[in-house]
mmCIF file of C-alpha atoms in Angstrom:
data_model
loop_
_atom_site.group_PDB
_atom_site.id
_atom_site.type_symbol
_atom_site.label_atom_id
_atom_site.label_comp_id
_atom_site.label_asym_id
_atom_site.label_seq_id
_atom_site.Cartn_x
_atom_site.Cartn_y
_atom_site.Cartn_z
ATOM 1 C CA MET A 1 0.440 0.340 -0.124
ATOM 2 C CA ALA A 2 1.086 3.624 -0.559
ATOM 3 C CA VAL A 3 1.675 5.447 2.303
ATOM 4 C CA ALA A 4 0.602 8.661 2.862
ATOM 5 C CA SER A 5 2.960 11.759 4.281
ATOM 6 C CA THR A 6 1.952 13.709 6.896
ATOM 7 C CA GLY A 7 1.649 17.544 6.384
ATOM 8 C CA LEU A 8 2.557 16.899 2.799
ATOM 9 C CA LEU A 9 -0.261 17.922 0.446
ATOM 10 C CA ALA A 10 -1.960 15.117 -1.695
ATOM 11 C CA ALA A 11 -3.300 17.764 -4.829
ATOM 12 C CA CYS A 12 -1.242 19.539 -7.404
ATOM 13 C CA THR A 13 -0.339 23.031 -6.641
ATOM 14 C CA SER A 14 2.106 25.389 -7.666
ATOM 15 C CA GLY A 15 5.738 24.291 -5.702
ATOM 16 C CA SER A 16 7.437 26.370 -3.483
ATOM 17 C CA THR A 17 10.849 26.048 -3.889
ATOM 18 C CA VAL A 18 11.451 24.459 -0.726
ATOM 19 C CA GLY A 19 7.785 23.051 1.630
ATOM 20 C CA ASP A 20 5.040 21.496 1.616
ATOM 21 C CA ASP A 21 3.639 22.535 -1.870
ATOM 22 C CA PRO A 22 4.014 19.633 -4.908
ATOM 23 C CA ALA A 23 5.487 21.083 -7.702
ATOM 24 C CA GLU A 24 2.889 21.691 -10.943
ATOM 25 C CA GLU A 25 2.437 17.791 -13.005
ATOM 26 C CA CYS A 26 3.827 16.479 -10.381
ATOM 27 C CA ALA A 27 2.434 13.062 -9.891
ATOM 28 C CA VAL A 28 5.163 10.361 -9.334
ATOM 29 C CA LYS A 29 5.461 7.637 -11.782
ATOM 30 C CA PHE A 30 7.772 4.158 -12.528
ATOM 31 C CA GLU A 31 9.030 2.645 -15.733
ATOM 32 C CA ALA A 32 9.586 -0.455 -15.781
ATOM 33 C CA ARG A 33 12.734 -0.501 -18.192
ATOM 34 C CA GLU A 34 14.914 -2.872 -20.031
ATOM 35 C CA ALA A 35 11.890 -5.735 -18.353
ATOM 36 C CA SER A 36 12.995 -9.276 -18.060
ATOM 37 C CA ARG A 37 12.208 -12.808 -17.130
ATOM 38 C CA ALA A 38 11.202 -13.594 -14.075
ATOM 39 C CA SER A 39 10.808 -17.784 -13.377
ATOM 40 C CA VAL A 40 8.703 -18.118 -16.155
ATOM 41 C CA ILE A 41 7.066 -13.979 -16.669
ATOM 42 C CA THR A 42 8.263 -12.285 -19.542
ATOM 43 C CA ASN A 43 8.272 -9.144 -21.477
ATOM 44 C CA SER A 44 4.674 -10.161 -23.511
ATOM 45 C CA THR A 45 3.183 -11.547 -19.464
ATOM 46 C CA LEU A 46 4.602 -9.036 -17.964
ATOM 47 C CA THR A 47 1.190 -6.854 -17.924
ATOM 48 C CA ASP A 48 -0.551 -9.685 -16.294
ATOM 49 C CA ASN A 49 1.999 -9.320 -12.831
ATOM 50 C CA ALA A 50 2.795 -6.953 -11.394
ATOM 51 C CA PHE A 51 6.151 -5.318 -8.894
ATOM 52 C CA ALA A 52 5.944 -3.816 -5.898
ATOM 53 C CA VAL A 53 7.587 -0.543 -4.981
ATOM 54 C CA TYR A 54 9.627 1.394 -1.676
ATOM 55 C CA GLY A 55 10.641 4.335 -1.087
ATOM 56 C CA ASP A 56 10.905 7.262 1.348
ATOM 57 C CA ILE A 57 11.538 11.238 0.612
ATOM 58 C CA VAL A 58 13.824 13.670 3.199
ATOM 59 C CA ARG A 59 14.616 16.984 2.750
ATOM 60 C CA THR A 60 17.978 17.824 1.143
ATOM 61 C CA SER A 61 18.380 20.092 3.380
ATOM 62 C CA GLY A 62 19.191 17.376 5.786
ATOM 63 C CA GLY A 63 18.074 17.430 9.156
ATOM 64 C CA ALA A 64 14.866 14.784 9.718
ATOM 65 C CA SER A 65 14.497 10.810 9.652
ATOM 66 C CA PRO A 66 13.798 9.297 5.693
ATOM 67 C CA ARG A 67 9.189 9.501 5.912
ATOM 68 C CA GLN A 68 8.492 6.148 3.723
ATOM 69 C CA ILE A 69 6.110 7.001 1.283
ATOM 70 C CA PHE A 70 5.979 3.316 -0.661
ATOM 71 C CA ASP A 71 5.613 0.086 1.558
ATOM 72 C CA GLY A 72 6.055 -2.972 -0.721
ATOM 73 C CA THR A 73 3.173 -0.507 -3.046
ATOM 74 C CA GLN A 74 1.719 -3.216 -5.928
ATOM 75 C CA VAL A 75 2.099 -2.131 -9.230
ATOM 76 C CA THR A 76 -0.293 -3.139 -11.090
ATOM 77 C CA HIS A 77 -1.414 -2.763 -15.843
ATOM 78 C CA THR A 78 -5.184 -2.156 -16.541
ATOM 79 C CA ALA A 79 -7.528 -1.663 -19.329
ATOM 80 C CA ASP A 80 -6.342 1.607 -18.819
ATOM 81 C CA GLY A 81 -2.169 1.250 -18.653
ATOM 82 C CA TRP A 82 -0.290 0.307 -14.913
ATOM 83 C CA SER A 83 -0.931 2.526 -12.088
ATOM 84 C CA TYR A 84 -0.382 2.149 -8.037
ATOM 85 C CA GLY A 85 -4.051 3.470 -6.799
ATOM 86 C CA THR A 86 -3.440 6.576 -4.742
ATOM 87 C CA PRO A 87 -0.613 8.867 -6.165
ATOM 88 C CA GLN A 88 2.211 10.467 -4.341
ATOM 89 C CA TYR A 89 3.849 13.779 -5.824
ATOM 90 C CA TRP A 90 6.946 15.485 -6.173
ATOM 91 C CA PHE A 91 8.090 18.149 -4.170
ATOM 92 C CA PRO A 92 11.342 21.484 -4.445
ATOM 93 C CA GLY A 93 14.143 20.436 -2.328
ATOM 94 C CA TYR A 94 13.427 17.163 -0.832
ATOM 95 C CA SER A 95 15.060 14.074 -1.782
ATOM 96 C CA TYR A 96 13.426 10.151 -3.173
ATOM 97 C CA SER A 97 14.375 7.233 -2.081
ATOM 98 C CA PHE A 98 12.655 3.827 -4.502
ATOM 99 C CA VAL A 99 13.561 -0.229 -4.818
ATOM 100 C CA ALA A 100 11.552 -2.129 -6.563
ATOM 101 C CA VAL A 101 10.795 -5.561 -6.460
ATOM 102 C CA CYS A 102 9.470 -8.682 -9.072
ATOM 103 C CA PRO A 103 7.013 -10.001 -9.228
ATOM 104 C CA VAL A 104 5.561 -8.644 -5.929
ATOM 105 C CA PRO A 105 7.102 -10.877 -3.231
ATOM 106 C CA GLY A 106 6.114 -14.038 -2.738
ATOM 107 C CA GLN A 107 6.352 -16.914 -0.371
ATOM 108 C CA ASN A 108 9.783 -17.575 -0.949
ATOM 109 C CA ILE A 109 11.000 -14.167 0.036
ATOM 110 C CA SER A 110 10.122 -13.875 4.165
ATOM 111 C CA ASP A 111 11.961 -10.781 7.279
ATOM 112 C CA LEU A 112 10.731 -8.945 4.576
ATOM 113 C CA ASN A 113 12.019 -5.009 5.970
ATOM 114 C CA TYR A 114 12.566 -1.670 4.196
ATOM 115 C CA GLU A 115 14.333 1.264 6.485
ATOM 116 C CA ASN A 116 16.190 4.023 5.447
ATOM 117 C CA ASN A 117 16.590 3.264 1.658
ATOM 118 C CA ARG A 118 17.198 -0.075 2.940
ATOM 119 C CA LEU A 119 15.477 -3.009 1.552
ATOM 120 C CA ALA A 120 16.443 -6.453 2.571
ATOM 121 C CA PHE A 121 14.901 -9.889 3.293
ATOM 122 C CA THR A 122 15.517 -13.142 3.148
ATOM 123 C CA TYR A 123 15.470 -15.684 0.206
ATOM 124 C CA SER A 124 14.253 -19.693 0.713
ATOM 125 C CA PRO A 125 12.276 -21.476 -2.003
ATOM 126 C CA SER A 126 10.857 -24.505 -0.520
ATOM 127 C CA GLY A 127 12.524 -26.761 -3.703
ATOM 128 C CA TYR A 128 14.216 -25.928 -7.471
ATOM 129 C CA GLN A 129 10.801 -26.016 -9.015
ATOM 130 C CA ASP A 130 9.221 -22.734 -5.825
ATOM 131 C CA ALA A 131 12.259 -21.020 -7.215
ATOM 132 C CA SER A 132 11.012 -17.892 -8.867
ATOM 133 C CA ASP A 133 13.439 -14.846 -10.155
ATOM 134 C CA VAL A 134 14.298 -11.593 -7.823
ATOM 135 C CA LEU A 135 14.713 -8.225 -10.331
ATOM 136 C CA ILE A 136 15.969 -5.406 -8.076
ATOM 137 C CA ALA A 137 15.955 -2.180 -9.366
ATOM 138 C CA THR A 138 16.661 1.325 -7.461
ATOM 139 C CA HIS A 139 16.093 5.320 -7.909
ATOM 140 C CA ARG A 140 17.689 8.238 -6.067
ATOM 141 C CA ARG A 141 16.968 11.598 -7.087
ATOM 142 C CA ARG A 142 16.844 15.443 -5.506
ATOM 143 C CA TYR A 143 14.114 17.117 -6.629
ATOM 144 C CA THR A 144 14.052 20.287 -8.161
ATOM 145 C CA GLU A 145 11.294 22.675 -9.313
ATOM 146 C CA GLY A 146 10.656 21.145 -13.464
ATOM 147 C CA ASN A 147 11.701 17.358 -13.262
ATOM 148 C CA SER A 148 9.497 15.318 -12.717
ATOM 149 C CA SER A 149 10.016 13.345 -15.123
ATOM 150 C CA THR A 150 9.056 9.513 -15.076
ATOM 151 C CA VAL A 151 11.063 7.133 -12.255
ATOM 152 C CA ALA A 152 12.701 4.782 -15.055
ATOM 153 C CA PHE A 153 13.449 1.755 -12.878
ATOM 154 C CA LYS A 154 16.291 -0.276 -14.758
ATOM 155 C CA PHE A 155 15.586 -4.375 -13.531
ATOM 156 C CA HIS A 156 18.443 -6.525 -13.096
ATOM 157 C CA HIS A 157 18.895 -10.420 -11.816
ATOM 158 C CA THR A 158 19.702 -10.763 -8.199
ATOM 159 C CA LEU A 159 19.975 -14.758 -9.080
ATOM 160 C CA SER A 160 21.841 -16.896 -11.175
ATOM 161 C CA ARG A 161 20.253 -19.497 -14.004
ATOM 162 C CA LEU A 162 22.018 -23.259 -14.723
ATOM 163 C CA ASN A 163 20.559 -25.660 -17.736
ATOM 164 C CA PHE A 164 22.577 -29.409 -18.004
ATOM 165 C CA VAL A 165 22.344 -30.389 -21.504
ATOM 166 C CA ALA A 166 22.717 -34.475 -22.282
ATOM 167 C CA GLN A 167 24.325 -36.436 -25.016
ATOM 168 C CA VAL A 168 25.144 -39.899 -25.565
ATOM 169 C CA ASP A 169 28.915 -40.021 -26.172
ATOM 170 C CA PRO A 170 28.893 -41.334 -29.707
ATOM 171 C CA ASP A 171 30.981 -44.108 -28.850
ATOM 172 C CA SER A 172 27.969 -45.286 -27.152
ATOM 173 C CA GLU A 173 26.479 -48.411 -28.723
ATOM 174 C CA ASP A 174 22.905 -47.837 -27.387
ATOM 175 C CA ASP A 175 20.665 -45.239 -25.775
ATOM 176 C CA VAL A 176 20.314 -44.506 -21.855
ATOM 177 C CA MET A 177 18.304 -43.948 -20.100
ATOM 178 C CA ILE A 178 18.451 -41.857 -17.257
ATOM 179 C CA GLU A 179 16.573 -42.256 -13.969
ATOM 180 C CA ARG A 180 17.798 -40.099 -11.261
ATOM 181 C CA LEU A 181 19.924 -36.730 -11.440
ATOM 182 C CA ALA A 182 20.842 -34.830 -8.946
ATOM 183 C CA LEU A 183 23.372 -31.383 -8.478
ATOM 184 C CA THR A 184 24.258 -31.796 -4.738
ATOM 185 C CA ASP A 185 26.298 -29.710 -2.147
ATOM 186 C CA VAL A 186 24.036 -26.131 -3.543
ATOM 187 C CA VAL A 187 23.053 -23.841 -0.270
ATOM 188 C CA THR A 188 19.315 -23.150 -1.492
ATOM 189 C CA GLY A 189 18.263 -20.131 1.151
ATOM 190 C CA ALA A 190 20.198 -17.068 1.659
ATOM 191 C CA SER A 191 19.040 -13.200 2.491
ATOM 192 C CA TYR A 192 19.588 -10.325 0.540
ATOM 193 C CA GLU A 193 20.389 -6.628 0.774
ATOM 194 C CA ILE A 194 20.458 -3.456 -1.460
ATOM 195 C CA ILE A 195 20.502 0.359 -1.010
ATOM 196 C CA PRO A 196 20.148 2.858 -3.577
ATOM 197 C CA ALA A 197 23.553 4.654 -3.620
ATOM 198 C CA SER A 198 24.160 8.066 -3.443
ATOM 199 C CA ILE A 199 24.028 11.146 -5.550
ATOM 200 C CA SER A 200 27.107 12.115 -6.766
ATOM 201 C CA SER A 201 26.821 14.108 -9.312
ATOM 202 C CA GLY A 202 23.750 15.744 -11.362
ATOM 203 C CA SER A 203 20.887 15.455 -9.593
ATOM 204 C CA GLU A 204 19.913 11.249 -9.460
ATOM 205 C CA THR A 205 20.946 7.602 -10.397
ATOM 206 C CA ASP A 206 20.190 4.397 -10.974
ATOM 207 C CA ASP A 207 23.643 3.083 -9.209
ATOM 208 C CA TYR A 208 23.027 0.614 -5.608
ATOM 209 C CA THR A 209 25.533 -0.121 -3.005
ATOM 210 C CA LEU A 210 25.507 -3.444 -0.781
ATOM 211 C CA GLY A 211 23.819 -5.974 -3.828
ATOM 212 C CA THR A 212 24.477 -8.793 -1.886
ATOM 213 C CA TRP A 213 23.464 -12.239 -0.800
ATOM 214 C CA THR A 214 24.342 -13.612 2.644
ATOM 215 C CA LEU A 215 23.846 -17.197 2.258
ATOM 216 C CA ASP A 216 23.040 -19.377 4.875
ATOM 217 C CA GLU A 217 25.079 -22.440 5.528
ATOM 218 C CA ALA A 218 22.246 -24.017 6.760
ATOM 219 C CA THR A 219 20.368 -24.728 3.632
ATOM 220 C CA ARG A 220 23.499 -26.032 2.225
ATOM 221 C CA GLY A 221 21.861 -29.652 0.094
ATOM 222 C CA ASN A 222 20.775 -30.736 -3.131
ATOM 223 C CA ALA A 223 19.952 -28.190 -5.589
ATOM 224 C CA PHE A 224 17.490 -30.438 -7.117
ATOM 225 C CA VAL A 225 16.730 -34.353 -7.167
ATOM 226 C CA ARG A 226 15.282 -35.772 -10.544
ATOM 227 C CA GLU A 227 13.551 -39.273 -10.511
ATOM 228 C CA GLU A 228 11.768 -39.382 -13.638
ATOM 229 C CA GLY A 229 12.489 -40.953 -17.368
ATOM 230 C CA ILE A 230 14.886 -39.575 -19.530
ATOM 231 C CA LEU A 231 15.746 -40.517 -22.043
ATOM 232 C CA LEU A 232 18.437 -39.875 -24.584
ATOM 233 C CA MET A 233 18.164 -40.944 -28.259
ATOM 234 C CA LYS A 234 22.380 -41.322 -29.365
ATOM 235 C CA GLY A 235 23.194 -38.323 -31.740
ATOM 236 C CA GLU A 236 20.057 -36.377 -29.823
ATOM 237 C CA LYS A 237 21.236 -33.235 -27.221
ATOM 238 C CA LYS A 238 18.467 -32.893 -24.247
ATOM 239 C CA ASP A 239 18.117 -29.206 -22.547
ATOM 240 C CA LEU A 240 17.102 -30.516 -18.999
ATOM 241 C CA PHE A 241 16.165 -27.621 -17.735
ATOM 242 C CA PRO A 242 14.358 -25.394 -20.522
ATOM 243 C CA VAL A 243 14.601 -21.384 -19.738
ATOM 244 C CA ASP A 244 10.732 -21.296 -20.675
ATOM 245 C CA SER A 245 9.259 -24.540 -18.758
ATOM 246 C CA ASP A 246 11.626 -26.197 -16.262
ATOM 247 C CA PRO A 247 14.120 -22.850 -15.110
ATOM 248 C CA LEU A 248 17.213 -24.150 -12.810
ATOM 249 C CA ILE A 249 17.063 -20.886 -10.755
ATOM 250 C CA VAL A 250 20.280 -21.220 -7.892
ATOM 251 C CA ILE A 251 21.740 -17.973 -5.468
ATOM 252 C CA PRO A 252 24.891 -16.906 -6.448
ATOM 253 C CA GLN A 253 27.601 -18.229 -5.188
ATOM 254 C CA GLU A 254 30.982 -20.228 -5.178
ATOM 255 C CA VAL A 255 31.246 -23.505 -6.540
ATOM 256 C CA THR A 256 33.001 -26.059 -3.809
ATOM 257 C CA THR A 257 34.819 -28.776 -4.974
ATOM 258 C CA ASP A 258 31.841 -30.874 -3.063
ATOM 259 C CA MET A 259 29.421 -29.629 -5.778
ATOM 260 C CA GLU A 260 28.610 -32.943 -8.190
ATOM 261 C CA VAL A 261 26.412 -33.988 -10.476
ATOM 262 C CA GLU A 262 24.888 -37.639 -9.409
ATOM 263 C CA ILE A 263 23.617 -39.606 -12.313
ATOM 264 C CA THR A 264 22.168 -43.050 -12.223
ATOM 265 C CA TYR A 265 21.371 -44.805 -15.481
ATOM 266 C CA HIS A 266 20.858 -47.647 -17.600
ATOM 267 C CA TYR A 267 21.353 -48.306 -21.407
ATOM 268 C CA ALA A 268 17.746 -48.283 -23.157
ATOM 269 C CA LEU A 269 18.695 -52.135 -24.240
ATOM 270 C CA SER A 270 19.671 -52.778 -21.023
ATOM 271 C CA PRO A 271 17.648 -51.314 -18.094
ATOM 272 C CA GLU A 272 18.965 -54.282 -15.590
ATOM 273 C CA SER A 273 21.992 -52.928 -16.220
ATOM 274 C CA LYS A 274 22.286 -49.691 -14.380
ATOM 275 C CA VAL A 275 25.858 -47.982 -13.852
ATOM 276 C CA VAL A 276 25.796 -45.355 -10.963
ATOM 277 C CA THR A 277 28.102 -42.155 -11.710
ATOM 278 C CA SER A 278 29.063 -38.340 -10.764
ATOM 279 C CA ALA A 279 31.473 -36.195 -11.576
ATOM 280 C CA ARG A 280 32.853 -33.093 -9.713
ATOM 281 C CA LEU A 281 31.762 -29.510 -11.233
ATOM 282 C CA PHE A 282 34.822 -27.298 -9.789
ATOM 283 C CA PRO A 283 36.941 -28.501 -12.461
ATOM 284 C CA ILE A 284 35.365 -26.810 -14.942
ATOM 285 C CA ALA A 285 34.210 -23.646 -13.275
ATOM 286 C CA ASN A 286 36.687 -22.974 -11.575
ATOM 287 C CA THR A 287 38.006 -23.038 -15.449
ATOM 288 C CA ASN A 288 35.728 -21.847 -17.100
ATOM 289 C CA HIS A 289 34.202 -19.198 -15.048
ATOM 290 C CA GLY A 290 36.215 -18.417 -11.889
ATOM 291 C CA GLY A 291 34.685 -21.201 -9.712
ATOM 292 C CA LYS A 292 31.532 -19.530 -9.403
ATOM 293 C CA TRP A 293 28.108 -18.034 -10.015
ATOM 294 C CA ASP A 294 27.261 -14.289 -10.410
ATOM 295 C CA ALA A 295 24.342 -13.043 -10.692
ATOM 296 C CA GLY A 296 22.258 -12.079 -13.594
ATOM 297 C CA LYS A 297 24.578 -14.915 -15.172
ATOM 298 C CA SER A 298 23.092 -17.859 -17.359
ATOM 299 C CA TYR A 299 25.957 -20.885 -17.079
ATOM 300 C CA THR A 300 25.232 -23.348 -19.404
ATOM 301 C CA TYR A 301 26.990 -27.078 -18.674
ATOM 302 C CA HIS A 302 27.484 -29.368 -21.386
ATOM 303 C CA PHE A 303 27.535 -32.999 -21.313
ATOM 304 C CA SER A 304 27.728 -35.975 -22.816
ATOM 305 C CA LEU A 305 27.768 -40.442 -20.989
ATOM 306 C CA GLY A 306 26.996 -43.751 -22.171
ATOM 307 C CA ALA A 307 30.781 -45.279 -23.782
ATOM 308 C CA ASN A 308 31.714 -45.805 -19.517
ATOM 309 C CA ALA A 309 31.259 -45.306 -16.329
ATOM 310 C CA PHE A 310 32.533 -40.887 -16.696
ATOM 311 C CA VAL A 311 30.312 -37.764 -17.368
ATOM 312 C CA ILE A 312 32.269 -36.056 -20.043
ATOM 313 C CA TYR A 313 32.321 -31.976 -19.864
ATOM 314 C CA SER A 314 32.665 -30.358 -22.870
ATOM 315 C CA VAL A 315 32.828 -26.209 -22.224
ATOM 316 C CA PRO A 316 30.518 -24.806 -20.699
ATOM 317 C CA GLU A 317 28.387 -21.274 -21.900
ATOM 318 C CA VAL A 318 28.521 -18.382 -20.190
ATOM 319 C CA GLU A 319 26.242 -15.399 -21.186
ATOM 320 C CA ASP A 320 24.250 -13.408 -19.216
ATOM 321 C CA TRP A 321 20.688 -13.653 -18.694
ATOM 322 C CA LYS A 322 18.564 -11.488 -20.009
ATOM 323 C CA ASP A 323 15.255 -11.663 -22.610
ATOM 324 C CA ALA A 324 15.558 -11.983 -26.769
ATOM 325 C CA GLU A 325 12.747 -9.380 -26.077
ATOM 326 C CA GLY A 326 13.069 -5.277 -25.018
ATOM 327 C CA GLY A 327 10.361 -3.495 -23.772
ATOM 328 C CA ASN A 328 9.454 0.157 -22.268
ATOM 329 C CA TYR A 329 6.144 -0.049 -19.703
ATOM 330 C CA VAL A 330 5.887 3.535 -18.894
ATOM 331 C CA ILE A 331 3.427 3.464 -15.069
ATOM 332 C CA THR A 332 0.898 6.455 -15.016
ATOM 333 C CA ASP A 333 -0.604 7.560 -11.949
#
């Protein structure tokens, strides 16, 4: 909900240089710039969802504590466009700070707190299929008369995305059926905090400080366990975690020496002959991307199996995690 500012008017009048009257045409408006994927939300489906805004206001001259004016206010899309309900306003001589979260925090986020420009929360999905992307944007502005432009939130991914692409080794004599697949020793819960950066020059900034995860070691365990039949035909490559339907989203972290991909499989024509094997992820991660998963990055690991009891990795793909399509969504009062 939007939080009213005590002593600040809720209607536009002629603004004074510094005071209790808002500037003309002064409603605070938001824009989701370069809106991106949140779990399976894309730019084309963003209008079916909402994001949340937190923000406060303080006299630029100082001498007072920030006063909160947005407290998880939902910005939604209707037939009339984007709206967040009762509008807040720009007041000359005041500085504004905003943090936006997309999508609106759900069951995976708890202990959410916004105070003195700082947003903090705990992220703890119950399993990889319950995990969703968390996008964050910030904005800070020293408001002066005539600068009532839209707040253009530039959302960025705070999490990492993994994919595993499997294929049958060319030297294998048969197709392969994966019975069980697991990734071990991954931290699945953490806390996050972010603060809009101070304005070093000009009148506004989209930069931020902190923007970091603090891992909860008590949640270290399996990132996922899949116990289902996955048939790999000779010559076929298969995405095991396609982004459009079954993404694997993880908290940014170091790839430890204990992380392993555990696989149980059998040859298609010999279901009684099981092969149980595992392969450490650290060597290839350390060699190819610094031994860690960074926020906003997508990591694709290719492996083959079937010729013997070993899992053979090829060079992984590391890319910025972003959609192929762009978007610009104006949030009106």
